[in-house]
Short mmCIF file of C-alpha atoms in Angstrom, two decimals:
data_model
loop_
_atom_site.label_atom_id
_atom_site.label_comp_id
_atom_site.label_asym_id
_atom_site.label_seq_id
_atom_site.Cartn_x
_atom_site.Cartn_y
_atom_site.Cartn_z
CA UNK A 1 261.90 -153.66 200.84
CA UNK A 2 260.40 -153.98 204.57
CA UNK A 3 262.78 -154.89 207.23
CA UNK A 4 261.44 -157.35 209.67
CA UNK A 5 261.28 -156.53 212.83
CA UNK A 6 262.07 -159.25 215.43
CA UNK A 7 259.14 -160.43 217.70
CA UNK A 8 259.92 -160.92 221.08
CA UNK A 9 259.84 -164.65 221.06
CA UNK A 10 262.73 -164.52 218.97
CA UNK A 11 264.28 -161.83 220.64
CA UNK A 12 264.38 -164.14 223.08
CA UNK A 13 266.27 -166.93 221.40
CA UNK A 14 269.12 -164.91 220.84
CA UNK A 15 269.67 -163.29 223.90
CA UNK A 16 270.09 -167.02 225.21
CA UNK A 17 272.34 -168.07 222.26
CA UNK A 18 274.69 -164.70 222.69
CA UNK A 19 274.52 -165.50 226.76
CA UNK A 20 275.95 -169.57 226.53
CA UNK A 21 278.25 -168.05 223.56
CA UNK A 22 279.55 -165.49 226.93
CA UNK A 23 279.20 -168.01 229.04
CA UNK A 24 281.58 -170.40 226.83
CA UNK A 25 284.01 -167.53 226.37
CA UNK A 26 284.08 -166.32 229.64
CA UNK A 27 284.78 -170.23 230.60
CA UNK A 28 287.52 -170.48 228.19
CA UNK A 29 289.29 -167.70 229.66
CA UNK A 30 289.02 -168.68 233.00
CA UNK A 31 290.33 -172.27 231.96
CA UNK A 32 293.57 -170.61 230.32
CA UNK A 33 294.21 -168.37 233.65
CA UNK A 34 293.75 -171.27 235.70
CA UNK A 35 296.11 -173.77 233.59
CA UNK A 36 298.50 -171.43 233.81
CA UNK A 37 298.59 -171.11 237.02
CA UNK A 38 298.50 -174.59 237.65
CA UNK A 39 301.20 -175.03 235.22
CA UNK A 40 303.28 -172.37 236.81
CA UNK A 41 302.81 -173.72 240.51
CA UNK A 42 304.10 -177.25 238.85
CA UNK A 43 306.60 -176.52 236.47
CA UNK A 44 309.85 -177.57 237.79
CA UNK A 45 312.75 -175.80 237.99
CA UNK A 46 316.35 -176.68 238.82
CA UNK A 47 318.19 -175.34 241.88
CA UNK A 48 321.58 -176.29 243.54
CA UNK A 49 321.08 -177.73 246.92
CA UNK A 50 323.84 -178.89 249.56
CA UNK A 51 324.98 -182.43 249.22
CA UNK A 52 326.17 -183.03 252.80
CA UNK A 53 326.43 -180.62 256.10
CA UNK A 54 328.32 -177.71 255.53
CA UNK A 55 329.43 -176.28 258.45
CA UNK A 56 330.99 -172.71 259.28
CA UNK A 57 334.13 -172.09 257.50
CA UNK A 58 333.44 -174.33 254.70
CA UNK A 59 334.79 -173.43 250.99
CA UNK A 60 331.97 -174.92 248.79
CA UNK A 61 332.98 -176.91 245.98
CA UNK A 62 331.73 -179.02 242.88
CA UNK A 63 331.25 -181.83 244.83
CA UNK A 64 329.26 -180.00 247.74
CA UNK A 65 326.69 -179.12 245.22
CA UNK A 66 323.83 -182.00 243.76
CA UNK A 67 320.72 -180.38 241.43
CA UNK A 68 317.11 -180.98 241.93
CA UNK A 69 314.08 -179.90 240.49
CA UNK A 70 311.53 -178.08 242.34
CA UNK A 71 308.12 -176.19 241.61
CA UNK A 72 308.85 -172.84 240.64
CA UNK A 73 307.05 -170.77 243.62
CA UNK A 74 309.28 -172.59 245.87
CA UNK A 75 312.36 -169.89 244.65
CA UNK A 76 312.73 -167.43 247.46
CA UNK A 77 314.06 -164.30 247.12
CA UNK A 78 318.40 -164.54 247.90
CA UNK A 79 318.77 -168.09 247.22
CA UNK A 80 321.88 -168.54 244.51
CA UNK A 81 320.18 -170.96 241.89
CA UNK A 82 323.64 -170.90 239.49
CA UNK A 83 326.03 -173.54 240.77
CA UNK A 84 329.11 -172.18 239.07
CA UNK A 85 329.05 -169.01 241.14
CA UNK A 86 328.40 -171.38 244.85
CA UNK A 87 331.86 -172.70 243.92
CA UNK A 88 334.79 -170.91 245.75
CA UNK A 89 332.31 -169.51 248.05
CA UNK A 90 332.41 -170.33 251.72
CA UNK A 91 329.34 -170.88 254.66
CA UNK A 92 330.01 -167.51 257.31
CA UNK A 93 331.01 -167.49 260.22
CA UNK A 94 328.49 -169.00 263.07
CA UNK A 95 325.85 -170.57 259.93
CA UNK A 96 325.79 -173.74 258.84
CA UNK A 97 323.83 -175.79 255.51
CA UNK A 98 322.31 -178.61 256.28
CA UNK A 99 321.83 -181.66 253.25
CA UNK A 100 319.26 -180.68 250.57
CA UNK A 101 318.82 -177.36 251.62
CA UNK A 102 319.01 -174.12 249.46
CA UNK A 103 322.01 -171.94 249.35
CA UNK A 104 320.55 -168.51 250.83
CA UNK A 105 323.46 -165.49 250.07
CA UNK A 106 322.93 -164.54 253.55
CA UNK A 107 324.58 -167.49 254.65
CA UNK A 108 327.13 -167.39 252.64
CA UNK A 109 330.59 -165.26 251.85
CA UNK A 110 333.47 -165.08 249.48
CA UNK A 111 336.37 -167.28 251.07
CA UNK A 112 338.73 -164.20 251.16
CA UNK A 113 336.83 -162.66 253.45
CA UNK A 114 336.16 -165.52 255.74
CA UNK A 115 336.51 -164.67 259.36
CA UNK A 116 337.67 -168.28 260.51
CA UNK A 117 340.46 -169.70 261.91
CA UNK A 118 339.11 -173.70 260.63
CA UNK A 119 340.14 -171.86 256.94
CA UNK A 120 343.91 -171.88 257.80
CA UNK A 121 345.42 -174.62 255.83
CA UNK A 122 347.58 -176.41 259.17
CA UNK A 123 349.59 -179.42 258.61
CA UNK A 124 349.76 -181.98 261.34
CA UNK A 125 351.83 -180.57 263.82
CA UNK A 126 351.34 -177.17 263.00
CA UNK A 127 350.24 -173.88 265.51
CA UNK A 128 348.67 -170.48 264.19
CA UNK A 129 350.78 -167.81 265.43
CA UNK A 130 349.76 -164.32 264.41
CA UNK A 131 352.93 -161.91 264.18
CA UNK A 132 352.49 -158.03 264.20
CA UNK A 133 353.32 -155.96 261.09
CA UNK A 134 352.28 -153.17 259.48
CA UNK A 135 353.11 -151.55 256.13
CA UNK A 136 356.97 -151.13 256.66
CA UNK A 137 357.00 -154.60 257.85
CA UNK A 138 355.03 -156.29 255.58
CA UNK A 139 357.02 -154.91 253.22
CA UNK A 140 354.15 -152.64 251.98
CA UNK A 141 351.63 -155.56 251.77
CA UNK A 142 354.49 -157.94 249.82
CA UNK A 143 354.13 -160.36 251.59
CA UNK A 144 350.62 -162.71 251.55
CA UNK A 145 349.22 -166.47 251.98
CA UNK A 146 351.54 -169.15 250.68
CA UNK A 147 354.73 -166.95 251.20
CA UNK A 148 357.90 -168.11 252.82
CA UNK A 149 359.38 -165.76 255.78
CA UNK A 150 362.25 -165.93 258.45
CA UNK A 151 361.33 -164.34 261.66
CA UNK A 152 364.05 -162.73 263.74
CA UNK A 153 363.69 -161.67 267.10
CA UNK A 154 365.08 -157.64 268.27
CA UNK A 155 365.31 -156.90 272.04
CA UNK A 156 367.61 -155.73 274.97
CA UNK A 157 369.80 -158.08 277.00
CA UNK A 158 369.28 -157.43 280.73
CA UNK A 159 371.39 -156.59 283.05
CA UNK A 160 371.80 -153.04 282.33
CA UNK A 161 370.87 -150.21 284.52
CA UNK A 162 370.38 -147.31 281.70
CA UNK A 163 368.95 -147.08 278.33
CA UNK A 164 372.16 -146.02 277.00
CA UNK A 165 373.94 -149.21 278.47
CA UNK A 166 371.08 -151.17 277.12
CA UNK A 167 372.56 -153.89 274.79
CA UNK A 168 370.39 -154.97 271.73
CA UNK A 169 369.77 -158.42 271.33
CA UNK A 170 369.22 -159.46 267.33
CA UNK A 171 368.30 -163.05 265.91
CA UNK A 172 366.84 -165.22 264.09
CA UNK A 173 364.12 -167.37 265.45
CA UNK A 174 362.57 -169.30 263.00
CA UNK A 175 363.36 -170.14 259.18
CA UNK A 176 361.06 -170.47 256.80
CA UNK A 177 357.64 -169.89 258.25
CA UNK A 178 354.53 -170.65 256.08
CA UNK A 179 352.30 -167.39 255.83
CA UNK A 180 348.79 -168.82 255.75
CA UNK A 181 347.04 -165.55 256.37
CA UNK A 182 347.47 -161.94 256.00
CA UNK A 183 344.57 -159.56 258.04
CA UNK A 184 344.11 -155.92 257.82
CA UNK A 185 343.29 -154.16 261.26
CA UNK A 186 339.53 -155.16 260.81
CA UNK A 187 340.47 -158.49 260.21
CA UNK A 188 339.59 -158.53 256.27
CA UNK A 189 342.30 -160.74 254.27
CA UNK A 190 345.21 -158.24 252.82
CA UNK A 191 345.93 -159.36 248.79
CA UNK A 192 347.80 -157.39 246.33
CA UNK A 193 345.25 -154.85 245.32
CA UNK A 194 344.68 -154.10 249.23
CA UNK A 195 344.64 -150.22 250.14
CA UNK A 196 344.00 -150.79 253.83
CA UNK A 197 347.92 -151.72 255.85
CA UNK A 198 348.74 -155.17 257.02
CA UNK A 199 348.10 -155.06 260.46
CA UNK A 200 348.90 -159.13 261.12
CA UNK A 201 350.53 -161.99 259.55
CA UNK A 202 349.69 -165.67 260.47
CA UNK A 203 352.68 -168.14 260.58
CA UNK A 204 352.17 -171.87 260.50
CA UNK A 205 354.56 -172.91 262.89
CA UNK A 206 355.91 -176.32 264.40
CA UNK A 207 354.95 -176.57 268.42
CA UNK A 208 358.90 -175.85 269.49
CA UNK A 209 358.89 -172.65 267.15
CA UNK A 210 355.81 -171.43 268.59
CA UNK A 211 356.94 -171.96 271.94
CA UNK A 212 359.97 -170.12 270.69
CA UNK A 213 358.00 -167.11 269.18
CA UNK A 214 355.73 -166.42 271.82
CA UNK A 215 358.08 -166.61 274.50
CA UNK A 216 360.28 -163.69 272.65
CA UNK A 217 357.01 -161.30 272.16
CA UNK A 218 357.05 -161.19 275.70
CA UNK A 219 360.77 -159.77 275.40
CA UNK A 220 360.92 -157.84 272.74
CA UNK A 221 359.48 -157.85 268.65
CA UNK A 222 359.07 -160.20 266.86
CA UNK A 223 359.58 -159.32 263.03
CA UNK A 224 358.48 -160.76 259.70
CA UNK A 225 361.82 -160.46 257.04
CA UNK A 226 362.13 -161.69 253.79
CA UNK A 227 365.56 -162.92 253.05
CA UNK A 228 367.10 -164.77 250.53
CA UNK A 229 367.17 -168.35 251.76
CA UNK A 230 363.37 -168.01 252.36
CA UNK A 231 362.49 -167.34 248.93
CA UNK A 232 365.01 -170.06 247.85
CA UNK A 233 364.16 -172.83 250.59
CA UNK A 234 366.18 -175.29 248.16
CA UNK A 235 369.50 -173.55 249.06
CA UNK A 236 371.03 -174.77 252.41
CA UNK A 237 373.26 -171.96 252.43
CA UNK A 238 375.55 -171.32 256.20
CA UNK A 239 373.20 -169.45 258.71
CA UNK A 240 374.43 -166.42 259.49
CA UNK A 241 372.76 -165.77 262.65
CA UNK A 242 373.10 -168.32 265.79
CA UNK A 243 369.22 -168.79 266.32
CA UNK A 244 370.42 -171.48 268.79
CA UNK A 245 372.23 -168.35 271.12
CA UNK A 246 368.66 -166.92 270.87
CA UNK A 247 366.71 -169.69 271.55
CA UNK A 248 368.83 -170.15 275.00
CA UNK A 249 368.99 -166.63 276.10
CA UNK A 250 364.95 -166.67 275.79
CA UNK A 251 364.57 -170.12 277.60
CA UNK A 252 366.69 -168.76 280.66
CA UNK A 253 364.21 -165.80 281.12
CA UNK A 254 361.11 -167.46 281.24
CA UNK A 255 360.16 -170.88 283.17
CA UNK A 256 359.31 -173.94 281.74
CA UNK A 257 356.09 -174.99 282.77
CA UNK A 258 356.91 -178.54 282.29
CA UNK A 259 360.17 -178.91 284.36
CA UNK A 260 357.67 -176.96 287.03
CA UNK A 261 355.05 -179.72 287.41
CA UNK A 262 357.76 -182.82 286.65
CA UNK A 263 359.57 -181.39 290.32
CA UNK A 264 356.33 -180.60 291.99
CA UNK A 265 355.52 -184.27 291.17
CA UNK A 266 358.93 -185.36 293.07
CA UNK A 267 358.00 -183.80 295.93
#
């Protein structure tokens, strides 16, 4: 049997049919690459964004957070897009979120390590006063946020000439002071599993106390002690120290401002 041999006219024919059947391939596959990346450029994803202005200092919670959907390409690298881990989180110190904006980890810290004194949980009335400690008296790192303390004041009366004739002068200043913070010497918050010293522990203090407190550093130390009527602030047991002796020995060696400017004003 002879096999027919294709004359170039139809030769020709099927070079154009295999070229549009290319053609239409080729096409096809540039379609799918191009819906895709239309699709990707549109396809919506959902993405925590701040609900109102979140200044420095701020502890995030559920109610900072609102979800929106945006296109995909829009995700930048260190944004947080799970809300449950924004929660407990807090804005750093000197940055700020503003409404509808993405939460970028740079801007953001975990609340125990919060360098800001707008985190200290003051009551009306209330002064941050920061007492000195270390690990002996911090009762190797014992004591932390939310603790109860007494703070007694140690010194020398004056008067005498000598260090041996030197009298000490022991008190109680202040009963049960609120511990709001506890800082290492770098400033990072002390907890339980801490292996750096306490190197300072913040007091929430009424005014009078704080006037108190920072009138006897001047004097003498000022020292953090655990005792028992400050774990057990429901038992009004008798004070055994006279904080009120204390309180006047310290007001009669420094000068009240106040009276100062009240007698200038008579003059």
């Amino acid at each position: 049997m002879k096999k027919k041999k294709l004359n170039w006219k139809t030769w020709q024919q099927h070079r154009l049919i295999l070229a549009l059947l290319l053609s239409l391939i080729c096409g096809l596959i540039g379609y799918q690459v191009y819906a895709g990346i239309v699709s990707a450029a549109v396809d919506p994803v959902l993405v925590p964004v701040a609900s109102r202005y979140l200044k420095s200092g701020t502890v995030i919670t559920r109610e900072d957070l609102m979800m929106i959907e945006v296109p995909r390409p829009v995700i930048l690298e260190g944004v947080q897009r799970d809300p449950e881990q924004l929660i407990g989180m807090a804005v750093n110190t000197y940055n700020a979120v503003a409404p509808g904006s993405l939460f970028y980890l740079a801007l953001l810290t975990p609340a125990d390590q919060l360098h800001d004194v707008s985190v200290f949980p003051l009551n009306e009335g209330e002064v941050a006063v920061t007492i000195d400690a270390d690990i002996k008296t911090s009762y190797a790192n014992s004591i932390l946020p939310g603790h109860r303390i007494d703070l007694f004041f140690q010194g020398y009366a004056s008067g005498t000439e000598t260090p041996q004739e030197k009298q000490v002068l022991y008190g109680r200043l202040v009963n049960q002071a609120r511990v709001i913070a506890v800082r290492d010497g770098s400033g990072r918050n002390i907890d339980a599993q801490s292996e750096q010293a306490t190197a300072a522990i913040v007091v929430a203090l009424s005014y009078e106390e704080a006037d108190l407190v920072q009138r006897a550093k001047f004097f003498g130390t000022v020292l953090p002690m655990v005792t028992y009527a400050s774990l057990n602030p429901s038992d009004n047991g008798e004070d055994v120290y006279d904080a009120a002796k204390i309180r006047d020995i310290l007001y009669q060696k420094t000068i009240d401002v106040s009276l100062v400017r009240e007698e200038e004003s008579h003059e």
